[in-house]
JSON list of C-alpha atoms in Angstrom, two decimals:
[
{"chain": "A", "resi": 1, "resn": "MET", "atom": "CA", "xyz": [88.40, 83.11, 158.00]},
{"chain": "A", "resi": 2, "resn": "SER", "atom": "CA", "xyz": [90.59, 85.96, 159.33]},
{"chain": "A", "resi": 3, "resn": "ILE", "atom": "CA", "xyz": [93.49, 87.28, 157.58]},
{"chain": "A", "resi": 4, "resn": "GLU", "atom": "CA", "xyz": [95.31, 87.89, 161.33]},
{"chain": "A", "resi": 5, "resn": "GLU", "atom": "CA", "xyz": [94.37, 84.05, 162.23]},
{"chain": "A", "resi": 6, "resn": "LEU", "atom": "CA", "xyz": [97.79, 81.75, 162.76]},
{"chain": "A", "resi": 7, "resn": "LYS", "atom": "CA", "xyz": [98.04, 78.84, 160.36]},
{"chain": "A", "resi": 8, "resn": "THR", "atom": "CA", "xyz": [98.86, 76.13, 163.20]},
{"chain": "A", "resi": 9, "resn": "ILE", "atom": "CA", "xyz": [96.90, 73.03, 161.79]},
{"chain": "A", "resi": 10, "resn": "LYS", "atom": "CA", "xyz": [99.12, 70.22, 160.39]},
{"chain": "A", "resi": 11, "resn": "PHE", "atom": "CA", "xyz": [97.50, 67.17, 158.35]},
{"chain": "A", "resi": 12, "resn": "GLN", "atom": "CA", "xyz": [99.08, 64.91, 155.98]},
{"chain": "A", "resi": 13, "resn": "LEU", "atom": "CA", "xyz": [97.04, 64.92, 151.98]},
{"chain": "A", "resi": 14, "resn": "MET", "atom": "CA", "xyz": [97.41, 62.23, 150.19]},
{"chain": "A", "resi": 15, "resn": "LEU", "atom": "CA", "xyz": [97.78, 62.54, 146.56]},
{"chain": "A", "resi": 16, "resn": "SER", "atom": "CA", "xyz": [98.14, 60.94, 143.32]},
{"chain": "A", "resi": 17, "resn": "GLU", "atom": "CA", "xyz": [101.03, 62.06, 140.83]},
{"chain": "A", "resi": 18, "resn": "ALA", "atom": "CA", "xyz": [98.07, 63.67, 138.53]},
{"chain": "A", "resi": 19, "resn": "GLU", "atom": "CA", "xyz": [96.47, 65.75, 141.63]},
{"chain": "A", "resi": 20, "resn": "ALA", "atom": "CA", "xyz": [99.97, 66.47, 142.58]},
{"chain": "A", "resi": 21, "resn": "LYS", "atom": "CA", "xyz": [101.28, 67.93, 139.01]},
{"chain": "A", "resi": 22, "resn": "ALA", "atom": "CA", "xyz": [97.95, 69.68, 138.48]},
{"chain": "A", "resi": 23, "resn": "ILE", "atom": "CA", "xyz": [98.31, 71.41, 141.62]},
{"chain": "A", "resi": 24, "resn": "ASP", "atom": "CA", "xyz": [101.59, 72.43, 140.88]},
{"chain": "A", "resi": 25, "resn": "ASP", "atom": "CA", "xyz": [101.02, 73.20, 137.36]},
{"chain": "A", "resi": 26, "resn": "TRP", "atom": "CA", "xyz": [98.22, 75.29, 138.89]},
{"chain": "A", "resi": 27, "resn": "GLY", "atom": "CA", "xyz": [100.86, 77.06, 140.94]},
{"chain": "A", "resi": 28, "resn": "SER", "atom": "CA", "xyz": [103.42, 77.77, 138.91]},
{"chain": "A", "resi": 29, "resn": "ALA", "atom": "CA", "xyz": [100.62, 79.55, 136.20]},
{"chain": "A", "resi": 30, "resn": "HIS", "atom": "CA", "xyz": [100.35, 81.87, 138.90]},
{"chain": "A", "resi": 31, "resn": "LYS", "atom": "CA", "xyz": [103.60, 82.34, 140.66]},
{"chain": "A", "resi": 32, "resn": "ILE", "atom": "CA", "xyz": [102.82, 81.07, 143.99]},
{"chain": "A", "resi": 33, "resn": "ARG", "atom": "CA", "xyz": [105.59, 79.59, 146.04]},
{"chain": "A", "resi": 34, "resn": "SER", "atom": "CA", "xyz": [104.59, 76.55, 147.49]},
{"chain": "A", "resi": 35, "resn": "ARG", "atom": "CA", "xyz": [102.45, 73.74, 147.16]},
{"chain": "A", "resi": 36, "resn": "ALA", "atom": "CA", "xyz": [101.03, 73.96, 149.97]},
{"chain": "A", "resi": 37, "resn": "GLU", "atom": "CA", "xyz": [99.94, 77.75, 149.61]},
{"chain": "A", "resi": 38, "resn": "ALA", "atom": "CA", "xyz": [98.47, 76.87, 146.38]},
{"chain": "A", "resi": 39, "resn": "ILE", "atom": "CA", "xyz": [96.45, 74.20, 148.29]},
{"chain": "A", "resi": 40, "resn": "ARG", "atom": "CA", "xyz": [95.04, 76.71, 150.80]},
{"chain": "A", "resi": 41, "resn": "ARG", "atom": "CA", "xyz": [94.48, 78.83, 148.04]},
{"chain": "A", "resi": 42, "resn": "LEU", "atom": "CA", "xyz": [92.32, 76.33, 145.86]},
{"chain": "A", "resi": 43, "resn": "CYS", "atom": "CA", "xyz": [90.46, 75.39, 149.11]},
{"chain": "A", "resi": 44, "resn": "THR", "atom": "CA", "xyz": [89.35, 79.02, 149.61]},
{"chain": "A", "resi": 45, "resn": "ALA", "atom": "CA", "xyz": [88.67, 79.11, 146.39]},
{"chain": "A", "resi": 46, "resn": "ALA", "atom": "CA", "xyz": [86.38, 76.03, 146.39]},
{"chain": "A", "resi": 47, "resn": "LEU", "atom": "CA", "xyz": [84.69, 77.42, 149.70]},
{"chain": "A", "resi": 48, "resn": "GLU", "atom": "CA", "xyz": [83.94, 80.79, 148.15]},
{"chain": "A", "resi": 49, "resn": "LEU", "atom": "CA", "xyz": [82.38, 78.79, 145.18]},
{"chain": "A", "resi": 50, "resn": "ASP", "atom": "CA", "xyz": [80.54, 76.69, 147.08]},
{"chain": "A", "resi": 51, "resn": "ALA", "atom": "CA", "xyz": [78.97, 79.42, 149.21]},
{"chain": "A", "resi": 52, "resn": "HIS", "atom": "CA", "xyz": [77.40, 80.68, 146.17]},
{"chain": "A", "resi": 53, "resn": "ALA", "atom": "CA", "xyz": [76.77, 77.49, 144.14]},
{"chain": "A", "resi": 54, "resn": "ASN", "atom": "CA", "xyz": [73.22, 77.12, 145.66]},
{"chain": "A", "resi": 55, "resn": "ALA", "atom": "CA", "xyz": [72.10, 80.66, 144.99]},
{"chain": "A", "resi": 56, "resn": "ILE", "atom": "CA", "xyz": [73.38, 80.42, 141.37]},
{"chain": "A", "resi": 57, "resn": "ASP", "atom": "CA", "xyz": [71.35, 76.72, 140.86]},
{"chain": "A", "resi": 58, "resn": "GLU", "atom": "CA", "xyz": [68.16, 78.69, 142.19]},
{"chain": "A", "resi": 59, "resn": "ALA", "atom": "CA", "xyz": [68.70, 81.87, 140.01]},
{"chain": "A", "resi": 60, "resn": "LEU", "atom": "CA", "xyz": [69.06, 79.35, 136.85]},
{"chain": "A", "resi": 61, "resn": "GLY", "atom": "CA", "xyz": [66.21, 77.73, 137.94]},
{"chain": "A", "resi": 62, "resn": "SER", "atom": "CA", "xyz": [63.72, 80.52, 138.45]},
{"chain": "A", "resi": 63, "resn": "LEU", "atom": "CA", "xyz": [65.57, 82.20, 135.61]},
{"chain": "A", "resi": 64, "resn": "GLU", "atom": "CA", "xyz": [63.88, 78.86, 133.30]},
{"chain": "A", "resi": 65, "resn": "THR", "atom": "CA", "xyz": [60.93, 78.77, 135.62]},
{"chain": "A", "resi": 66, "resn": "GLN", "atom": "CA", "xyz": [59.91, 82.79, 135.06]},
{"chain": "A", "resi": 67, "resn": "SER", "atom": "CA", "xyz": [60.84, 82.53, 131.16]},
{"chain": "A", "resi": 68, "resn": "TYR", "atom": "CA", "xyz": [58.50, 79.37, 130.83]},
{"chain": "A", "resi": 69, "resn": "SER", "atom": "CA", "xyz": [55.80, 81.30, 132.85]},
{"chain": "A", "resi": 70, "resn": "PHE", "atom": "CA", "xyz": [55.83, 84.18, 130.40]},
{"chain": "A", "resi": 71, "resn": "VAL", "atom": "CA", "xyz": [55.29, 82.29, 127.42]},
{"chain": "A", "resi": 72, "resn": "GLU", "atom": "CA", "xyz": [52.44, 80.19, 128.55]},
{"chain": "A", "resi": 73, "resn": "ARG", "atom": "CA", "xyz": [50.96, 83.33, 129.65]},
{"chain": "A", "resi": 74, "resn": "VAL", "atom": "CA", "xyz": [50.94, 84.85, 126.23]},
{"chain": "A", "resi": 75, "resn": "ARG", "atom": "CA", "xyz": [49.72, 81.59, 124.83]},
{"chain": "A", "resi": 76, "resn": "GLU", "atom": "CA", "xyz": [47.08, 81.41, 127.01]},
{"chain": "A", "resi": 77, "resn": "MET", "atom": "CA", "xyz": [45.97, 84.86, 126.44]},
{"chain": "A", "resi": 78, "resn": "SER", "atom": "CA", "xyz": [46.41, 84.82, 122.79]},
{"chain": "A", "resi": 79, "resn": "ARG", "atom": "CA", "xyz": [43.43, 82.22, 122.96]},
{"chain": "A", "resi": 80, "resn": "HIS", "atom": "CA", "xyz": [41.06, 84.60, 124.05]},
{"chain": "A", "resi": 81, "resn": "ASN", "atom": "CA", "xyz": [39.18, 87.11, 122.69]},
{"chain": "A", "resi": 82, "resn": "ASP", "atom": "CA", "xyz": [39.30, 89.75, 124.64]},
{"chain": "A", "resi": 83, "resn": "PRO", "atom": "CA", "xyz": [39.00, 93.56, 123.41]},
{"chain": "A", "resi": 84, "resn": "ARG", "atom": "CA", "xyz": [41.99, 94.52, 125.91]},
{"chain": "A", "resi": 85, "resn": "LYS", "atom": "CA", "xyz": [44.31, 91.66, 124.99]},
{"chain": "A", "resi": 86, "resn": "ASN", "atom": "CA", "xyz": [47.33, 94.06, 123.46]},
{"chain": "A", "resi": 87, "resn": "ASP", "atom": "CA", "xyz": [47.33, 95.72, 126.77]},
{"chain": "A", "resi": 88, "resn": "ARG", "atom": "CA", "xyz": [47.49, 92.84, 128.95]},
{"chain": "A", "resi": 89, "resn": "LEU", "atom": "CA", "xyz": [49.68, 91.54, 126.98]},
{"chain": "A", "resi": 90, "resn": "ALA", "atom": "CA", "xyz": [51.75, 94.67, 127.53]},
{"chain": "A", "resi": 91, "resn": "LEU", "atom": "CA", "xyz": [51.24, 94.35, 131.12]},
{"chain": "A", "resi": 92, "resn": "VAL", "atom": "CA", "xyz": [52.65, 90.59, 131.47]},
{"chain": "A", "resi": 93, "resn": "ALA", "atom": "CA", "xyz": [55.33, 91.09, 128.92]},
{"chain": "A", "resi": 94, "resn": "THR", "atom": "CA", "xyz": [56.74, 94.16, 131.57]},
{"chain": "A", "resi": 95, "resn": "ARG", "atom": "CA", "xyz": [55.89, 92.07, 134.72]},
{"chain": "A", "resi": 96, "resn": "SER", "atom": "CA", "xyz": [57.90, 88.91, 133.06]},
{"chain": "A", "resi": 97, "resn": "SER", "atom": "CA", "xyz": [60.90, 90.65, 131.47]},
{"chain": "A", "resi": 98, "resn": "GLU", "atom": "CA", "xyz": [60.81, 92.76, 135.59]},
{"chain": "A", "resi": 99, "resn": "ASN", "atom": "CA", "xyz": [61.20, 89.30, 136.71]},
{"chain": "A", "resi": 100, "resn": "ILE", "atom": "CA", "xyz": [63.40, 87.45, 134.32]},
{"chain": "A", "resi": 101, "resn": "PHE", "atom": "CA", "xyz": [66.05, 91.25, 134.67]},
{"chain": "A", "resi": 102, "resn": "SER", "atom": "CA", "xyz": [65.54, 90.32, 138.99]},
{"chain": "A", "resi": 103, "resn": "VAL", "atom": "CA", "xyz": [66.90, 86.71, 138.38]},
{"chain": "A", "resi": 104, "resn": "VAL", "atom": "CA", "xyz": [69.42, 88.16, 135.78]},
{"chain": "A", "resi": 105, "resn": "ASN", "atom": "CA", "xyz": [70.42, 90.81, 138.64]},
{"chain": "A", "resi": 106, "resn": "ASP", "atom": "CA", "xyz": [70.69, 88.28, 141.40]},
{"chain": "A", "resi": 107, "resn": "LEU", "atom": "CA", "xyz": [72.46, 85.25, 139.35]},
{"chain": "A", "resi": 108, "resn": "THR", "atom": "CA", "xyz": [75.35, 87.91, 137.90]},
{"chain": "A", "resi": 109, "resn": "ILE", "atom": "CA", "xyz": [76.15, 89.37, 141.93]},
{"chain": "A", "resi": 110, "resn": "ASP", "atom": "CA", "xyz": [76.25, 85.56, 142.90]},
{"chain": "A", "resi": 111, "resn": "LEU", "atom": "CA", "xyz": [78.50, 85.21, 139.60]},
{"chain": "A", "resi": 112, "resn": "ASP", "atom": "CA", "xyz": [80.71, 88.24, 140.30]},
{"chain": "A", "resi": 113, "resn": "ALA", "atom": "CA", "xyz": [81.39, 87.28, 143.53]},
{"chain": "A", "resi": 114, "resn": "VAL", "atom": "CA", "xyz": [82.82, 83.37, 141.93]},
{"chain": "A", "resi": 115, "resn": "LEU", "atom": "CA", "xyz": [84.79, 84.98, 139.38]},
{"chain": "A", "resi": 116, "resn": "GLY", "atom": "CA", "xyz": [86.45, 87.76, 141.64]},
{"chain": "A", "resi": 117, "resn": "ALA", "atom": "CA", "xyz": [87.45, 84.81, 144.57]},
{"chain": "A", "resi": 118, "resn": "ALA", "atom": "CA", "xyz": [89.08, 83.02, 141.25]},
{"chain": "A", "resi": 119, "resn": "LEU", "atom": "CA", "xyz": [90.52, 86.35, 140.48]},
{"chain": "A", "resi": 120, "resn": "ALA", "atom": "CA", "xyz": [91.67, 87.00, 143.90]},
{"chain": "A", "resi": 121, "resn": "ILE", "atom": "CA", "xyz": [92.90, 83.52, 144.58]},
{"chain": "A", "resi": 122, "resn": "ARG", "atom": "CA", "xyz": [95.44, 83.66, 141.32]},
{"chain": "A", "resi": 123, "resn": "THR", "atom": "CA", "xyz": [96.65, 87.24, 141.51]},
{"chain": "A", "resi": 124, "resn": "ALA", "atom": "CA", "xyz": [97.03, 88.33, 144.66]},
{"chain": "A", "resi": 125, "resn": "ASP", "atom": "CA", "xyz": [100.61, 88.19, 146.65]},
{"chain": "A", "resi": 126, "resn": "THR", "atom": "CA", "xyz": [99.53, 86.01, 149.66]},
{"chain": "A", "resi": 127, "resn": "LEU", "atom": "CA", "xyz": [96.41, 84.14, 151.04]},
{"chain": "A", "resi": 128, "resn": "ASP", "atom": "CA", "xyz": [96.12, 86.77, 153.34]},
{"chain": "A", "resi": 129, "resn": "LYS", "atom": "CA", "xyz": [95.57, 89.82, 150.83]},
{"chain": "A", "resi": 130, "resn": "ALA", "atom": "CA", "xyz": [93.45, 87.26, 148.81]},
{"chain": "A", "resi": 131, "resn": "VAL", "atom": "CA", "xyz": [91.04, 86.62, 151.75]},
{"chain": "A", "resi": 132, "resn": "GLU", "atom": "CA", "xyz": [90.79, 90.86, 152.28]},
{"chain": "A", "resi": 133, "resn": "ALA", "atom": "CA", "xyz": [90.34, 91.46, 148.78]},
{"chain": "A", "resi": 134, "resn": "LEU", "atom": "CA", "xyz": [87.58, 88.96, 148.73]},
{"chain": "A", "resi": 135, "resn": "ARG", "atom": "CA", "xyz": [86.48, 90.30, 152.04]},
{"chain": "A", "resi": 136, "resn": "GLU", "atom": "CA", "xyz": [86.12, 93.44, 150.04]},
{"chain": "A", "resi": 137, "resn": "ASN", "atom": "CA", "xyz": [84.44, 92.33, 147.05]},
{"chain": "A", "resi": 138, "resn": "ARG", "atom": "CA", "xyz": [81.72, 90.53, 149.36]},
{"chain": "A", "resi": 139, "resn": "ARG", "atom": "CA", "xyz": [81.33, 93.84, 151.12]},
{"chain": "A", "resi": 140, "resn": "GLN", "atom": "CA", "xyz": [80.33, 95.78, 147.62]},
{"chain": "A", "resi": 141, "resn": "LEU", "atom": "CA", "xyz": [78.38, 93.24, 146.24]},
{"chain": "A", "resi": 142, "resn": "GLN", "atom": "CA", "xyz": [76.33, 93.25, 149.53]},
{"chain": "A", "resi": 143, "resn": "GLU", "atom": "CA", "xyz": [75.77, 97.22, 148.73]},
{"chain": "A", "resi": 144, "resn": "ILE", "atom": "CA", "xyz": [75.18, 96.50, 144.61]},
{"chain": "A", "resi": 145, "resn": "SER", "atom": "CA", "xyz": [72.34, 93.51, 145.89]},
{"chain": "A", "resi": 146, "resn": "LYS", "atom": "CA", "xyz": [71.13, 96.14, 148.28]},
{"chain": "A", "resi": 147, "resn": "ALA", "atom": "CA", "xyz": [70.94, 98.98, 145.79]},
{"chain": "A", "resi": 148, "resn": "LEU", "atom": "CA", "xyz": [69.11, 96.90, 143.15]},
{"chain": "A", "resi": 149, "resn": "ALA", "atom": "CA", "xyz": [66.58, 95.56, 145.89]},
{"chain": "A", "resi": 150, "resn": "ASP", "atom": "CA", "xyz": [65.20, 99.03, 146.95]},
{"chain": "A", "resi": 151, "resn": "LYS", "atom": "CA", "xyz": [65.33, 99.89, 143.19]},
{"chain": "A", "resi": 152, "resn": "ARG", "atom": "CA", "xyz": [63.24, 96.80, 142.05]},
{"chain": "A", "resi": 153, "resn": "ALA", "atom": "CA", "xyz": [61.02, 97.68, 145.70]},
{"chain": "A", "resi": 154, "resn": "LYS", "atom": "CA", "xyz": [60.45, 101.24, 144.17]},
{"chain": "A", "resi": 155, "resn": "ALA", "atom": "CA", "xyz": [59.54, 100.69, 141.13]},
{"chain": "A", "resi": 156, "resn": "LEU", "atom": "CA", "xyz": [56.95, 97.74, 141.96]},
{"chain": "A", "resi": 157, "resn": "ALA", "atom": "CA", "xyz": [55.35, 99.88, 144.51]},
{"chain": "A", "resi": 158, "resn": "GLU", "atom": "CA", "xyz": [55.39, 102.35, 141.37]},
{"chain": "A", "resi": 159, "resn": "ARG", "atom": "CA", "xyz": [53.89, 100.18, 139.26]},
{"chain": "A", "resi": 160, "resn": "GLU", "atom": "CA", "xyz": [51.03, 99.05, 140.88]},
{"chain": "A", "resi": 161, "resn": "ARG", "atom": "CA", "xyz": [50.37, 102.42, 142.58]},
{"chain": "A", "resi": 162, "resn": "LEU", "atom": "CA", "xyz": [49.91, 103.53, 138.97]},
{"chain": "A", "resi": 163, "resn": "ARG", "atom": "CA", "xyz": [48.76, 100.14, 137.13]},
{"chain": "A", "resi": 164, "resn": "TYR", "atom": "CA", "xyz": [46.18, 100.92, 134.85]},
{"chain": "A", "resi": 165, "resn": "VAL", "atom": "CA", "xyz": [46.13, 104.77, 134.70]},
{"chain": "A", "resi": 166, "resn": "ASP", "atom": "CA", "xyz": [46.37, 106.64, 131.06]},
{"chain": "A", "resi": 167, "resn": "PHE", "atom": "CA", "xyz": [48.57, 109.48, 131.15]},
{"chain": "A", "resi": 168, "resn": "GLN", "atom": "CA", "xyz": [48.14, 109.86, 127.52]},
{"chain": "A", "resi": 169, "resn": "ASN", "atom": "CA", "xyz": [44.84, 110.25, 127.81]},
{"chain": "A", "resi": 170, "resn": "ALA", "atom": "CA", "xyz": [44.84, 113.05, 130.40]},
{"chain": "A", "resi": 171, "resn": "SER", "atom": "CA", "xyz": [47.07, 114.85, 127.58]},
{"chain": "A", "resi": 172, "resn": "ARG", "atom": "CA", "xyz": [43.50, 114.12, 125.25]},
{"chain": "A", "resi": 173, "resn": "TRP", "atom": "CA", "xyz": [41.61, 115.76, 127.51]},
{"chain": "A", "resi": 174, "resn": "ILE", "atom": "CA", "xyz": [43.34, 118.26, 127.88]},
{"chain": "A", "resi": 175, "resn": "GLU", "atom": "CA", "xyz": [43.89, 119.01, 123.98]},
{"chain": "A", "resi": 176, "resn": "ASP", "atom": "CA", "xyz": [40.43, 118.10, 123.17]},
{"chain": "A", "resi": 177, "resn": "ALA", "atom": "CA", "xyz": [39.10, 120.56, 126.62]},
{"chain": "A", "resi": 178, "resn": "VAL", "atom": "CA", "xyz": [41.18, 123.56, 124.79]},
{"chain": "A", "resi": 179, "resn": "LYS", "atom": "CA", "xyz": [40.39, 123.21, 121.65]},
{"chain": "A", "resi": 180, "resn": "VAL", "atom": "CA", "xyz": [36.18, 122.99, 122.51]},
{"chain": "A", "resi": 181, "resn": "SER", "atom": "CA", "xyz": [36.99, 126.19, 124.50]},
{"chain": "A", "resi": 182, "resn": "GLU", "atom": "CA", "xyz": [38.67, 128.13, 122.24]},
{"chain": "A", "resi": 183, "resn": "SER", "atom": "CA", "xyz": [40.80, 129.81, 124.76]},
{"chain": "A", "resi": 184, "resn": "GLU", "atom": "CA", "xyz": [43.84, 131.38, 124.24]},
{"chain": "A", "resi": 185, "resn": "ILE", "atom": "CA", "xyz": [46.37, 129.13, 125.71]},
{"chain": "A", "resi": 186, "resn": "ALA", "atom": "CA", "xyz": [47.28, 132.31, 127.96]},
{"chain": "A", "resi": 187, "resn": "ASP", "atom": "CA", "xyz": [43.41, 131.94, 129.54]},
{"chain": "A", "resi": 188, "resn": "ALA", "atom": "CA", "xyz": [43.61, 128.23, 129.39]},
{"chain": "A", "resi": 189, "resn": "ASP", "atom": "CA", "xyz": [44.51, 127.76, 132.91]},
{"chain": "A", "resi": 190, "resn": "GLU", "atom": "CA", "xyz": [40.80, 126.83, 134.57]},
{"chain": "A", "resi": 191, "resn": "VAL", "atom": "CA", "xyz": [40.02, 124.42, 131.35]},
{"chain": "A", "resi": 192, "resn": "VAL", "atom": "CA", "xyz": [42.85, 122.90, 131.94]},
{"chain": "A", "resi": 193, "resn": "VAL", "atom": "CA", "xyz": [42.46, 122.37, 136.07]},
{"chain": "A", "resi": 194, "resn": "ASP", "atom": "CA", "xyz": [38.91, 121.36, 134.70]},
{"chain": "A", "resi": 195, "resn": "ALA", "atom": "CA", "xyz": [40.13, 118.78, 132.13]},
{"chain": "A", "resi": 196, "resn": "VAL", "atom": "CA", "xyz": [42.52, 117.67, 134.92]},
{"chain": "A", "resi": 197, "resn": "LYS", "atom": "CA", "xyz": [39.80, 116.73, 137.09]},
{"chain": "A", "resi": 198, "resn": "ALA", "atom": "CA", "xyz": [37.43, 115.32, 134.61]},
{"chain": "A", "resi": 199, "resn": "TRP", "atom": "CA", "xyz": [40.24, 113.28, 133.20]},
{"chain": "A", "resi": 200, "resn": "LEU", "atom": "CA", "xyz": [40.57, 112.06, 137.07]},
{"chain": "A", "resi": 201, "resn": "VAL", "atom": "CA", "xyz": [37.51, 111.23, 137.83]},
{"chain": "A", "resi": 202, "resn": "GLU", "atom": "CA", "xyz": [37.51, 108.74, 134.82]},
{"chain": "A", "resi": 203, "resn": "ALA", "atom": "CA", "xyz": [40.93, 107.15, 135.52]},
{"chain": "A", "resi": 204, "resn": "LYS", "atom": "CA", "xyz": [39.89, 106.49, 139.34]},
{"chain": "A", "resi": 205, "resn": "ALA", "atom": "CA", "xyz": [37.10, 104.57, 137.74]},
{"chain": "A", "resi": 206, "resn": "ILE", "atom": "CA", "xyz": [38.69, 102.59, 134.97]},
{"chain": "A", "resi": 207, "resn": "LYS", "atom": "CA", "xyz": [41.21, 101.80, 137.33]},
{"chain": "A", "resi": 208, "resn": "ALA", "atom": "CA", "xyz": [38.51, 99.97, 140.32]},
{"chain": "A", "resi": 209, "resn": "ARG", "atom": "CA", "xyz": [36.61, 98.63, 137.21]},
{"chain": "A", "resi": 210, "resn": "ARG", "atom": "CA", "xyz": [39.88, 96.92, 135.77]},
{"chain": "A", "resi": 211, "resn": "GLU", "atom": "CA", "xyz": [41.46, 96.04, 139.57]},
{"chain": "A", "resi": 212, "resn": "GLN", "atom": "CA", "xyz": [38.00, 94.15, 140.31]},
{"chain": "A", "resi": 213, "resn": "GLU", "atom": "CA", "xyz": [38.00, 92.58, 136.89]},
{"chain": "A", "resi": 214, "resn": "ASP", "atom": "CA", "xyz": [41.56, 91.23, 137.77]},
{"chain": "A", "resi": 215, "resn": "LEU", "atom": "CA", "xyz": [40.61, 90.17, 140.95]},
{"chain": "A", "resi": 216, "resn": "ALA", "atom": "CA", "xyz": [37.53, 88.19, 139.54]},
{"chain": "A", "resi": 217, "resn": "ARG", "atom": "CA", "xyz": [40.17, 86.44, 137.15]},
{"chain": "A", "resi": 218, "resn": "GLU", "atom": "CA", "xyz": [42.56, 85.49, 139.68]},
{"chain": "A", "resi": 219, "resn": "GLN", "atom": "CA", "xyz": [39.65, 83.84, 141.69]},
{"chain": "A", "resi": 220, "resn": "GLN", "atom": "CA", "xyz": [38.80, 81.82, 138.66]},
{"chain": "A", "resi": 221, "resn": "ARG", "atom": "CA", "xyz": [42.03, 80.52, 137.85]},
{"chain": "A", "resi": 222, "resn": "GLN", "atom": "CA", "xyz": [42.60, 79.96, 141.81]},
{"chain": "A", "resi": 223, "resn": "ARG", "atom": "CA", "xyz": [39.19, 77.66, 141.11]},
{"chain": "A", "resi": 224, "resn": "GLN", "atom": "CA", "xyz": [40.39, 76.21, 138.17]},
{"chain": "A", "resi": 225, "resn": "ARG", "atom": "CA", "xyz": [43.70, 75.21, 140.17]},
{"chain": "A", "resi": 226, "resn": "ASP", "atom": "CA", "xyz": [42.21, 73.65, 143.26]},
{"chain": "A", "resi": 227, "resn": "GLU", "atom": "CA", "xyz": [39.75, 71.62, 140.65]},
{"chain": "A", "resi": 228, "resn": "ALA", "atom": "CA", "xyz": [42.96, 70.35, 139.03]},
{"chain": "A", "resi": 229, "resn": "ASP", "atom": "CA", "xyz": [44.55, 69.35, 141.90]},
{"chain": "A", "resi": 230, "resn": "LYS", "atom": "CA", "xyz": [41.05, 67.28, 143.39]},
{"chain": "A", "resi": 231, "resn": "SER", "atom": "CA", "xyz": [41.14, 65.18, 140.28]},
{"chain": "A", "resi": 232, "resn": "LYS", "atom": "CA", "xyz": [44.58, 64.36, 140.42]}
]
């Protein structure tokens, strides 16, 4: 819809007394000058709501799925006697919370669009101004959505890049090396560098081993899913 577009289409609309009264009451409550203007605004609001309805429904469904999946994963992991259970639970919790917050952010944007449309339709002096406000609101929400998507992608890439890297262990390596060397801190440059190199070698080995274990577990889960599908 364009605010410059002329309103040249006429058609007859049949309303019940209750429907007409509801429209007139809405228009009067928001100081809208005519029934025709009130109907145009309500149509615009309905179209804006419909444009976001599927996205809101999908986001709510995804939110329910993500929450259920998190609970099930925690239950599954709690049944195993794994010495790294707490680490794995923490990782699952982190991933699930990021996924849930991502869905909530998307849902919030769509809800903001709908609420912004309702506010603009109710309060703008004319429908043209309301449409202009809707367009600006949509542009701002698109910018916010893109910024959030970029931030999520960057966080995900960083998390995957540094997964299983224990930086606290690096500080322990440095502390132990400096203590054993009995060097003054002002003269400990080489000791610290060697400690960091040793930690890095260990960190690479741990990361490679843990990633291989993750791959083996995922392959096992996939085999179980395939067997379950075959038995249906």
